[in-house]
Coordinates of C-alpha atoms and ligand atoms in Angstrom, one line a residue:
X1303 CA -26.0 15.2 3.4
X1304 CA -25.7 17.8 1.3
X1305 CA -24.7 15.7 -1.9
X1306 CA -27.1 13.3 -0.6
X1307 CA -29.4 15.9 -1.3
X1308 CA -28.3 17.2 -4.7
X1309 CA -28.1 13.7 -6.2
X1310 CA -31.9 13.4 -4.9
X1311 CA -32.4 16.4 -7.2
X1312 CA -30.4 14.9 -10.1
X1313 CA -32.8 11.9 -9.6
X1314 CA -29.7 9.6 -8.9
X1315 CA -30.1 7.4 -6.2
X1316 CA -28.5 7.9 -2.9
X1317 CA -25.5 5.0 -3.2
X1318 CA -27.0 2.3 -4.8
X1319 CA -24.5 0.7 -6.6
X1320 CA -25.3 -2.7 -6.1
X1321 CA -23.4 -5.1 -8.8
X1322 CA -24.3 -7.2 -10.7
X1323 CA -23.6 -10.4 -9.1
X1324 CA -22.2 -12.1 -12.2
X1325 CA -22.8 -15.5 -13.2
X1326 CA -20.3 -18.4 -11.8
X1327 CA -17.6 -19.8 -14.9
X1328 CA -15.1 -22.0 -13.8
X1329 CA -12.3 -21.4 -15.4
X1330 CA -9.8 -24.2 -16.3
X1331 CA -6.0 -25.0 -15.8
X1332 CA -5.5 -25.1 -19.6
X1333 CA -6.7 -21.3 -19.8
X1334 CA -5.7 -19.6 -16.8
X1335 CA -2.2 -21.3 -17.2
X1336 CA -1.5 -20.9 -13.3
X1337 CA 2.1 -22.1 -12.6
X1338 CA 1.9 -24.5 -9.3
X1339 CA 5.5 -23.6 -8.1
X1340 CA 3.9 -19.8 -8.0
X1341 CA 1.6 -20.8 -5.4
X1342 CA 2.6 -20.8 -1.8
X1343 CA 2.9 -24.2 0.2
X1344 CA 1.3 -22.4 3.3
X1345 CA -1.7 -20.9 1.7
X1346 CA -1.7 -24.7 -0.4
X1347 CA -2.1 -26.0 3.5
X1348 CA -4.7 -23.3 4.8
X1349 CA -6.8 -24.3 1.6
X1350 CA -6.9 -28.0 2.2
X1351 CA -7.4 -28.1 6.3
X1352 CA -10.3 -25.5 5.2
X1353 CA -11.6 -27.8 2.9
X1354 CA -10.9 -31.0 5.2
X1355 CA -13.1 -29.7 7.7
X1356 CA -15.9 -29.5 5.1
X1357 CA -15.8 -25.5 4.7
X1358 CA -15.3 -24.0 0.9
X1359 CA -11.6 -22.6 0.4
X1360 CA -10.0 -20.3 -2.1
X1361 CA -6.9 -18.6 -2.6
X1362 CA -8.4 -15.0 -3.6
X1363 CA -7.9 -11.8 -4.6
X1364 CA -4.6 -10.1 -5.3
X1365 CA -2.4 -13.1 -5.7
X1366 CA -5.2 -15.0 -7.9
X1367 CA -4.6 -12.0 -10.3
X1368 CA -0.9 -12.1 -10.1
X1369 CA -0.7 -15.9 -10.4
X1370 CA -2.7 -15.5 -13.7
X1371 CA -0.3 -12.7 -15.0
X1372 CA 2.8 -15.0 -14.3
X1373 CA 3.5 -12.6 -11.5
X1374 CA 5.1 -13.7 -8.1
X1375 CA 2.1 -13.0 -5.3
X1376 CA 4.0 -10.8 -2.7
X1377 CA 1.3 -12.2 -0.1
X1378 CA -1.3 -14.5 -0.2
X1379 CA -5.0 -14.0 1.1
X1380 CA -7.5 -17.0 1.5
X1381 CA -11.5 -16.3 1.3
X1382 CA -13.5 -19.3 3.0
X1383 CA -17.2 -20.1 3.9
X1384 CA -16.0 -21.2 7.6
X1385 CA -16.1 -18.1 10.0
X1386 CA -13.2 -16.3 12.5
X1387 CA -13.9 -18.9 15.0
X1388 CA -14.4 -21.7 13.1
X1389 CA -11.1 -21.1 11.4
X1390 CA -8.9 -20.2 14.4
X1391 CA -10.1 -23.9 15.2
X1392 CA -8.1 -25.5 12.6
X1393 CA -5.1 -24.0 13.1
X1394 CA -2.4 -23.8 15.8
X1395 CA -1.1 -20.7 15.4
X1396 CA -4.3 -18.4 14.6
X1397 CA -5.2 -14.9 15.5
X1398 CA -8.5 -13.1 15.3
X1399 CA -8.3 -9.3 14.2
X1400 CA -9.9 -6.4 13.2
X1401 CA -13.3 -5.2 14.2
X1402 CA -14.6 -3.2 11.2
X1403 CA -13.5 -5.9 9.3
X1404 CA -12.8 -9.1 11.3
X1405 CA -9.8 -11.7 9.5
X1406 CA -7.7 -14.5 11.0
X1407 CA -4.3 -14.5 10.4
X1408 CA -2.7 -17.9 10.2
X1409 CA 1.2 -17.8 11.0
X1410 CA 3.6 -20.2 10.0
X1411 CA 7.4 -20.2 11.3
X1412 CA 9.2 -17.2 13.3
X1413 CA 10.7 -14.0 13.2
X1414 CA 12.0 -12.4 10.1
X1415 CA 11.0 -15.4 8.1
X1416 CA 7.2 -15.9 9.3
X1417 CA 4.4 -15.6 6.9
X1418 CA 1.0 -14.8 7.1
X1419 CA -1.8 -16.0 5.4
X1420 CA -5.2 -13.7 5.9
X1421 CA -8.8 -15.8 6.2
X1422 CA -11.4 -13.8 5.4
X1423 CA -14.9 -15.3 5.7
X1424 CA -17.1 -14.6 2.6
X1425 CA -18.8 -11.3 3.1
X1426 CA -22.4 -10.3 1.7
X1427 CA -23.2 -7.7 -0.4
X1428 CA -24.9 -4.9 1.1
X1429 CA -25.0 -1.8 -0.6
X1430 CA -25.3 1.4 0.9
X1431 CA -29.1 1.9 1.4
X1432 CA -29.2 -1.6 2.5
X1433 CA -27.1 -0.7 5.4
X1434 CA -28.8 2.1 6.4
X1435 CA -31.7 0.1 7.2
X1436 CA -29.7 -2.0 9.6
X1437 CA -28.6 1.4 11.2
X1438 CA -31.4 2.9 10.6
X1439 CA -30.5 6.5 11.7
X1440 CA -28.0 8.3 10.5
X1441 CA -26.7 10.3 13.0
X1442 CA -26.6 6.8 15.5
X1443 CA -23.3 7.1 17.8
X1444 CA -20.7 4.4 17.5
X1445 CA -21.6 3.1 20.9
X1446 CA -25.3 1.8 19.2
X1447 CA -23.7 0.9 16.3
X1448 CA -21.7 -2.0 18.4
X1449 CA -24.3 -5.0 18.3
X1450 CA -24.2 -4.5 14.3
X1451 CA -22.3 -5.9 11.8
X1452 CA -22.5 -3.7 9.0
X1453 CA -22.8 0.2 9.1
X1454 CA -22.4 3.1 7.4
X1455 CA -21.5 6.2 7.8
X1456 CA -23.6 10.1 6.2
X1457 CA -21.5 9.3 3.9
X1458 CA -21.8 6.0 3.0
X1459 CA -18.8 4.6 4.2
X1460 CA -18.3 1.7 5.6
X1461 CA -17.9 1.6 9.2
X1462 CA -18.2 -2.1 9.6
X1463 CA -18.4 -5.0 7.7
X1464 CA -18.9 -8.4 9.2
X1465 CA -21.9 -10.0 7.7
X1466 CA -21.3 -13.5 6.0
X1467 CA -22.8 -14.2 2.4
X1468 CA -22.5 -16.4 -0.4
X1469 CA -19.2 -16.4 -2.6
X1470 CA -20.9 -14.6 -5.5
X1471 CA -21.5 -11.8 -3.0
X1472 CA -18.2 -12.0 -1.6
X1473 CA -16.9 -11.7 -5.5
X1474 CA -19.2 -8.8 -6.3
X1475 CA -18.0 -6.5 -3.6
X1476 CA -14.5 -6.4 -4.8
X1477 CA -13.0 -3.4 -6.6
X1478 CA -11.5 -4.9 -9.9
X1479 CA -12.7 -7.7 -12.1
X1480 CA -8.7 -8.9 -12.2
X1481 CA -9.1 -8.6 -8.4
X1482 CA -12.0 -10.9 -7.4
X1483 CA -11.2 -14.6 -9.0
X1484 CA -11.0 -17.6 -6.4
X1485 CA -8.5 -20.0 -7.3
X1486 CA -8.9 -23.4 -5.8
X1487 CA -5.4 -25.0 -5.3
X1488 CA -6.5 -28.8 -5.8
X1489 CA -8.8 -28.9 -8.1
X1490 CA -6.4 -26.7 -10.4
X1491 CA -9.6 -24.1 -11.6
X1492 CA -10.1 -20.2 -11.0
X1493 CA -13.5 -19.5 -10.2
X1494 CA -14.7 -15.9 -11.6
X1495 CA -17.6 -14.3 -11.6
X1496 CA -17.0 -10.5 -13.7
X1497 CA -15.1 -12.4 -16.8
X1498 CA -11.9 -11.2 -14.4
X1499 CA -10.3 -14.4 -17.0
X1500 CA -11.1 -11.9 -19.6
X1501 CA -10.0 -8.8 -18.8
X1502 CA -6.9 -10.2 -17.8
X1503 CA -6.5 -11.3 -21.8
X1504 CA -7.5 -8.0 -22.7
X1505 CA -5.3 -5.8 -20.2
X1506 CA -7.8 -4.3 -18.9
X1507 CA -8.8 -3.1 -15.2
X1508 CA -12.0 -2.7 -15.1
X1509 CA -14.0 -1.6 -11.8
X1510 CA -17.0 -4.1 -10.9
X1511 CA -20.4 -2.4 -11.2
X1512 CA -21.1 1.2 -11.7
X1513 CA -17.4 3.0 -11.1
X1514 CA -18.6 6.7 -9.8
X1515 CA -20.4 4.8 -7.2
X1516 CA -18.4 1.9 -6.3
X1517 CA -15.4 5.4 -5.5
X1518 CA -18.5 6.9 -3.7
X1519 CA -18.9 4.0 -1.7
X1520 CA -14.9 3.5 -1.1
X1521 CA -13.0 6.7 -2.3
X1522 CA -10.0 4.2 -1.3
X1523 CA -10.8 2.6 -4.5
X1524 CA -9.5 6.0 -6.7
X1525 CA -5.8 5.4 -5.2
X1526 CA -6.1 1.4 -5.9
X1527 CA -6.6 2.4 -9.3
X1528 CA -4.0 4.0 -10.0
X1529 CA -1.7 1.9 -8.1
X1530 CA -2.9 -1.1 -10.6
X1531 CA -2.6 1.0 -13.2
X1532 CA 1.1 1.4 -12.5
X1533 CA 1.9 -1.7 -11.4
X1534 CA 0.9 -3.2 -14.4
X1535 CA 1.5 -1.0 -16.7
X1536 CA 4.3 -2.6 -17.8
X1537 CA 2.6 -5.7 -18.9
X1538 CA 0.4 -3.5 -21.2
X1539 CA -2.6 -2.8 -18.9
X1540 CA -5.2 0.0 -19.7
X1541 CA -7.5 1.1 -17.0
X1542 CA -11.3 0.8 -19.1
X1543 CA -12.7 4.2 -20.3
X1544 CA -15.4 3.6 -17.6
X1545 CA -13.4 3.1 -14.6
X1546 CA -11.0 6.3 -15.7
X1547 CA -13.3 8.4 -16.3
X1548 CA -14.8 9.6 -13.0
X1549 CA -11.7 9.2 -11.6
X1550 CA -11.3 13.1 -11.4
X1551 CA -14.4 14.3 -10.5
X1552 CA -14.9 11.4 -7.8
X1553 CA -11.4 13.0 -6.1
X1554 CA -13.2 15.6 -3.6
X1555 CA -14.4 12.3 -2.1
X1556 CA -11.0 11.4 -0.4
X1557 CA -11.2 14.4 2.1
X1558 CA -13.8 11.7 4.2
X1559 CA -10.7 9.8 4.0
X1560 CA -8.7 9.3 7.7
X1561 CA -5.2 10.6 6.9
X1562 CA -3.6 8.0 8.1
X1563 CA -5.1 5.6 5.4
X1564 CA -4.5 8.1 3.0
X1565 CA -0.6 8.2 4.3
X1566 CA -0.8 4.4 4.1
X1567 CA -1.8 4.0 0.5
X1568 CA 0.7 6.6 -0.7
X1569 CA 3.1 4.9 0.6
X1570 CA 2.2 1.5 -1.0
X1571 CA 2.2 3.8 -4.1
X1572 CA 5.7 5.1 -3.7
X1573 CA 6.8 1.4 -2.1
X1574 CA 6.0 -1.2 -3.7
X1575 CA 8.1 -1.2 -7.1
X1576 CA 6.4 0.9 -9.1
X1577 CA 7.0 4.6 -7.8
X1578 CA 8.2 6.3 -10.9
X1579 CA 5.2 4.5 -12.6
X1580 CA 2.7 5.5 -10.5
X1581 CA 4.2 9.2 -10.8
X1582 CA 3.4 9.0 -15.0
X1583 CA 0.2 7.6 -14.4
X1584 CA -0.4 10.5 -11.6
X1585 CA -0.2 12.8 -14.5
X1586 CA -2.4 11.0 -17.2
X1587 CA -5.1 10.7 -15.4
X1588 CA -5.1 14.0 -14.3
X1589 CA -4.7 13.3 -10.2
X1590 CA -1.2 15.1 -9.5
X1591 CA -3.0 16.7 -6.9
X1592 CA -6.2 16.1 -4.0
X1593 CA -4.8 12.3 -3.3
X1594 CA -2.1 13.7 -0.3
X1595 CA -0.1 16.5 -0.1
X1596 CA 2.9 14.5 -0.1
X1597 CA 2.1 12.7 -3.2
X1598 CA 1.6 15.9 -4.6
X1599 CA 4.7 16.6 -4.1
X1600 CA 6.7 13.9 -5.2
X1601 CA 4.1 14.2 -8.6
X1602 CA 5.7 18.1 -8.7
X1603 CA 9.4 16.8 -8.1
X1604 CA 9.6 13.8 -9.5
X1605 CA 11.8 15.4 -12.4
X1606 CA 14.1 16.9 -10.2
X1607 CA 17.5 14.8 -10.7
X1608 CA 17.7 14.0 -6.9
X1609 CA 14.2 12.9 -6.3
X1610 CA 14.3 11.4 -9.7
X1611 CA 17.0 8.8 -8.5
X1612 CA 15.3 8.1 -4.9
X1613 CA 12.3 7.1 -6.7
X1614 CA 14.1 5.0 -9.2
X1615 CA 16.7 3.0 -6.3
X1616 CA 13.5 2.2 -4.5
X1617 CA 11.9 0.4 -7.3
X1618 CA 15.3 -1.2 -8.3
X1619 CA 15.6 -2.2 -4.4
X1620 CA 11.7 -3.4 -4.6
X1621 CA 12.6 -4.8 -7.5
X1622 CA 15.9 -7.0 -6.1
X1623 CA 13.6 -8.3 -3.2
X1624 CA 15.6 -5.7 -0.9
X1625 CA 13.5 -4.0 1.8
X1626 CA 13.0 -0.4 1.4
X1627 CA 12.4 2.0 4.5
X1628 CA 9.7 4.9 4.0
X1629 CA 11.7 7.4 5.7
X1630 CA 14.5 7.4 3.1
X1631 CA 12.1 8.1 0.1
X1632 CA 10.2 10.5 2.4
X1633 CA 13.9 12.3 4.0
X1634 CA 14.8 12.6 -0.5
X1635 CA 11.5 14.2 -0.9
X1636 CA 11.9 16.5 1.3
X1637 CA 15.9 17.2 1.6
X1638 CA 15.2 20.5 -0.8
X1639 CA 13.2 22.4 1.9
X1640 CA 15.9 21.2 4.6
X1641 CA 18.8 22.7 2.8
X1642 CA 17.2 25.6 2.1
X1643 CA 16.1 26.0 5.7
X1644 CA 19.3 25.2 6.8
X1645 CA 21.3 27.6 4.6
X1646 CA 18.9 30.4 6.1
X1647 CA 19.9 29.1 9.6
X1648 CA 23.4 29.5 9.0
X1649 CA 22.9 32.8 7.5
X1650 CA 21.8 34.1 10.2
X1651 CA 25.0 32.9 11.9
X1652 CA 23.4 29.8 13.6
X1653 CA 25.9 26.7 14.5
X1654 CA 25.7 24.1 11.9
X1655 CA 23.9 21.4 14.4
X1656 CA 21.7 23.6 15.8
X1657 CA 20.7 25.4 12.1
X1658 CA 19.8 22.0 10.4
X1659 CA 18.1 21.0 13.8
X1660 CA 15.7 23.6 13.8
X1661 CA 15.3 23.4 9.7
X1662 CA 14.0 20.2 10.3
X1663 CA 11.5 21.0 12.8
X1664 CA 10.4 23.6 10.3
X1665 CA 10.1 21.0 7.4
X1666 CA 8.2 18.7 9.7
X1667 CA 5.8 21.5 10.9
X1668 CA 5.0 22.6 7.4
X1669 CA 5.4 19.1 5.2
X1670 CA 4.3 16.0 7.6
X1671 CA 2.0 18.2 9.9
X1672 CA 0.1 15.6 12.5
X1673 CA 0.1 12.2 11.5
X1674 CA 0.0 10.0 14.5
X1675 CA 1.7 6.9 14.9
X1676 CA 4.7 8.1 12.6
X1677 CA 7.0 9.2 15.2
X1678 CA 9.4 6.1 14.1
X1679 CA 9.3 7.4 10.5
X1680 CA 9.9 11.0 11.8
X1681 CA 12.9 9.7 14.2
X1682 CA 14.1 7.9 11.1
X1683 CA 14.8 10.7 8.7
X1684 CA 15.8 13.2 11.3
X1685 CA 18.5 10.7 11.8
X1686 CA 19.6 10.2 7.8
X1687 CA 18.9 14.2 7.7
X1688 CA 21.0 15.0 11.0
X1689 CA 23.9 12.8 9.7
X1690 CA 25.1 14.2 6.6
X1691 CA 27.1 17.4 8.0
X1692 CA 28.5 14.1 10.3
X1693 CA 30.0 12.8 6.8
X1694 CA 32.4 15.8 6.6
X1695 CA 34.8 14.7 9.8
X1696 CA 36.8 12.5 8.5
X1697 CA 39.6 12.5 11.8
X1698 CA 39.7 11.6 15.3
X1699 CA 36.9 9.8 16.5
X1700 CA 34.0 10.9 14.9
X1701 CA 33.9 8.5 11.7
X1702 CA 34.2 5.2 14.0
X1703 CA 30.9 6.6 16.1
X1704 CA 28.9 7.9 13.3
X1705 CA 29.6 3.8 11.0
X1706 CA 28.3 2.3 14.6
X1707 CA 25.0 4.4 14.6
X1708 CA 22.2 2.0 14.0
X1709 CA 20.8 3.7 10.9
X1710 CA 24.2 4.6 9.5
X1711 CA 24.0 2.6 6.3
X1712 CA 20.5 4.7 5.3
X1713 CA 22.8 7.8 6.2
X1714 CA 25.4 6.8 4.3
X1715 CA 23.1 5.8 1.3
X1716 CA 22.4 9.4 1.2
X1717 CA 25.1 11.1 1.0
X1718 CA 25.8 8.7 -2.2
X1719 CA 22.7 9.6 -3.8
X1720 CA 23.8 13.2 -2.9
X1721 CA 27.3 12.7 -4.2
X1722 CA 26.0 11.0 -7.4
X1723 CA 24.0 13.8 -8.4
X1724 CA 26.8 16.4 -7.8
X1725 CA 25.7 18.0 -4.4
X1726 CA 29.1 17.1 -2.8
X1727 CA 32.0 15.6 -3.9
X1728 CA 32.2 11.8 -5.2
X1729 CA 35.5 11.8 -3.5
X1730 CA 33.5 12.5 0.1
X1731 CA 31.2 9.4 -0.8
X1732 CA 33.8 6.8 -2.1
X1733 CA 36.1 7.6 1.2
X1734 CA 33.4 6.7 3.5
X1735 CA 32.7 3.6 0.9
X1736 CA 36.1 2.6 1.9
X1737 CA 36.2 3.1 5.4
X1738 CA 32.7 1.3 5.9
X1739 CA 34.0 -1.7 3.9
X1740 CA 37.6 -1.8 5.4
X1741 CA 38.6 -4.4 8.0
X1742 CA 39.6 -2.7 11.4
X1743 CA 43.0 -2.8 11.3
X1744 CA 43.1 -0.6 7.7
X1745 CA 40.4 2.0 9.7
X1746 CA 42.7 3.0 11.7
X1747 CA 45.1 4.4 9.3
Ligands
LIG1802 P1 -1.4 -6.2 -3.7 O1 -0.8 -7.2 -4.6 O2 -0.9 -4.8 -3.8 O3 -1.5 -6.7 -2.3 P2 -4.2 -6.8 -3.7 O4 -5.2 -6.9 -4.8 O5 -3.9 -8.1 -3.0 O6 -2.9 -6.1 -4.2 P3 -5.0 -6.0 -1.1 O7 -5.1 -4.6 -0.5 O8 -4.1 -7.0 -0.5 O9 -4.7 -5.8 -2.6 O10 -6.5 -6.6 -1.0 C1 -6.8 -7.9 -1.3 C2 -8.1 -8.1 -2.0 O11 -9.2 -7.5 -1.3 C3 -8.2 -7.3 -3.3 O12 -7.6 -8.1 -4.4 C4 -9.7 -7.1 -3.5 O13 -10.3 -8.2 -4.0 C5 -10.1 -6.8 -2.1 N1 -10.1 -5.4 -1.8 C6 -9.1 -4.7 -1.1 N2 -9.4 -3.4 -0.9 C7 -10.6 -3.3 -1.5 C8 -11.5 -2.1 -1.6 N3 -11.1 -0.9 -1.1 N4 -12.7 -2.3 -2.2 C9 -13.0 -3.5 -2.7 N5 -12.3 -4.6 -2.6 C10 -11.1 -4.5 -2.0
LIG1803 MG1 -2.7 -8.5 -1.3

């Protein structure tokens, strides 16, 4: 309300950042050079029975921009004229989801090797002020807000987002030019609307429309752009002057932010290949702090040896295809304050097990604080955290319980990184190397 109110004064309008909605260029195979063996069978097949039908079909978004950077897509997301229903028609195994923003994902195959491809009907552009005449008051409760499909919040965000447009809408409501290009699979051409084709020859990311507002309208947007930033940094990409610039001062805006999507995109941040990246372009832009105080954090210890190498091993594991668990990059971050906790414990004469026990509650009280829905993450690094004194009984029983434990190999993973940056002896960590890779009969000596 109250900025509301102050941009009034400055004369700015309230959130009007509609786009520009471009004009159409379709952009040939013999520019946009997109390798065919890049592009996923599945989301190939989604395309087609789309188009079959008589709808429009596009691979979209994300893995358009990858495919045109020679990049591997890590997912693939398909944008379509048909809606929810009318796609869950087409396929056999189809699933409606979402209410604030309603997708179908189509699953192929089973278990560890499914894949999902996301169908998102093209959306229309309605700003801000548009919306609110749909809601028409802003203080409406979410129970009146349930027959309509696009609403805002006082703050302009968007509470829900289900009205169908034309593609050029759909493209203009996107957060980077690089980010909203349609590629259609069978005719071979990339359909762009911002000169995406450009910016991607010029290494720039560039927000579409007017930046400040499109953060206002989706503070979100701030931690996208630095995770493209770092991502692609190492093909050369520059965010533009334009979409940098407000970066900073648009910051404040992420307090409207639910934590748990803030927790979310950190973690894409620190998760997806590009952590110590992200950390260098965390301090050029000047936004080591106000994202999450986590992130904070790892910004302010990211040069501390043991952190250091956390950060590192999970982009090499990103990088090798491996999966990487939150809670191990999370339990690093954080091992500092448990140690010290826990040499204050013992101090005071506490057992060992009970000492790093209650340090940990402390670390979790003052660091992670409430975020629901993690109490698998939580149970995760107590468990890494709770096993390293374990590591130190090397007789009787002990070692052949602690290798069974379901999350020993995270455990153990630990204690090297610990070992490997002089906290404890190598010796310790090349022992239990040993014993975890010996056959059974060479344990028992
Ligand atoms: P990644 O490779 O990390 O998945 P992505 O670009 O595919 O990157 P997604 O979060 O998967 O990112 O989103 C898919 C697409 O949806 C984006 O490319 C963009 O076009 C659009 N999009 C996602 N989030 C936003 C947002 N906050 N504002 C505007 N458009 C968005
Ligand atoms: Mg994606």
């Amino acid at each position: 309300m109250i900025k509301r109110f102050i941009n009034k004064l400055l004369g700015k309008p309230a959130a009007s950042v509609r786009p520009s909605f471009g004009k159409r260029v379709e952009v040939p195979a013999s520019v946009h050079k997109i390798n065919p063996k890049l592009v996923d069978e599945r989301a190939v097949n989604v395309v087609l029975t789309l188009k079959k039908a008589g709808f429009e079909a596009y691979i979209v978004g994300g893995a358009v921009r990858d495919l045109i950077l020679g990049l591997k897509p890590k997912d693939f997301d398909v944008a379509t004229t048909a809606t929810p229903e009318q796609v869950k028609s087409l396929f056999r195994r189809a699933f409606i989801i979402g209410r604030r923003f309603r997708i179908v994902h189509v699953v192929y195959g089973r278990g560890r090797e499914h894949e999902v491809i996301e169908v998102s009907t093209f959306r229309a552009y309605l700003d801000a002020s548009a919306a609110e005449q749909v809601n028409g008051n802003e203080k409406t409760s979410r129970r009146a807000l349930e027959g309509v499909q696009h609403a805002v919040d006082a703050s302009g965000r968007v509470l829900r987002d289900n009205v169908w447009g034309p593609q050029e809408e759909d493209a203009a409501r996107r957060d980077f030019t690089l980010n909203a290009m349609y590629y259609d699979p069978e005719r071979e051409i990339v359909v762009d609307y911002h000169k995406g084709m450009q910016d991607a020859q010029k290494r720039t990311i560039r927000m579409i429309g007017d930046a400040a507002g499109r953060y206002r309208e989706d503070p979100v947007r701030i931690i996208r752009a630095v995770r493209f930033a770092a991502k692609l940094n190492k093909l050369d990409f520059q965010l533009d002057k334009a979409t940098a610039s407000p970066l900073q001062e648009c910051l404040p805006l992420l307090a409207d932010v639910p934590q748990s999507r803030l927790f979310d995109e950190m973690l894409k941040l620190l998760q997806t290949g590009h952590a110590v990246a992200t950390i260098e372009q965390l301090r050029a832009l000047g936004l080591h702090k106000g994202i999450y105080p986590l992130l904070s954090l790892a910004v302010e210890r990211a040069d501390d040896p043991f952190v250091r190498s956390s950060l590192q091993d999970t982009d090499r594991r990103v990088g090798e295809g491996k999966p990487v668990a939150p809670s191990f990059l999370l339990a690093s971050l954080l091992w500092q304050d448990v140690r010290e906790a826990w040499a204050r414990k013992t101090a005071k004469g506490k057992p060992p097990f009970v000492g790093l026990q209650e340090a940990i509650d402390e670390v979790f009280d003052a660091r992670i604080g409430d975020v629901s829905g993690r109490g698998k993450l939580a149970a995760d690094m107590r468990e890494i955290w709770m096993m390293q004194p374990r590591f130190e009984k090397r007789t009787g029983n002990s070692p052949f319980s602690l290798i069974a434990q379901l999350r020993f190999r995270a455990g153990f993973d630990f204690l090297r990184l610990r070992a490997a940056n002089g906290e404890i002896d190598e010796a310790l960590a090349e022992w239990w190397q040993a014993f975890s890779t010996a056959p059974d009969y060479e344990r028992d000596d």
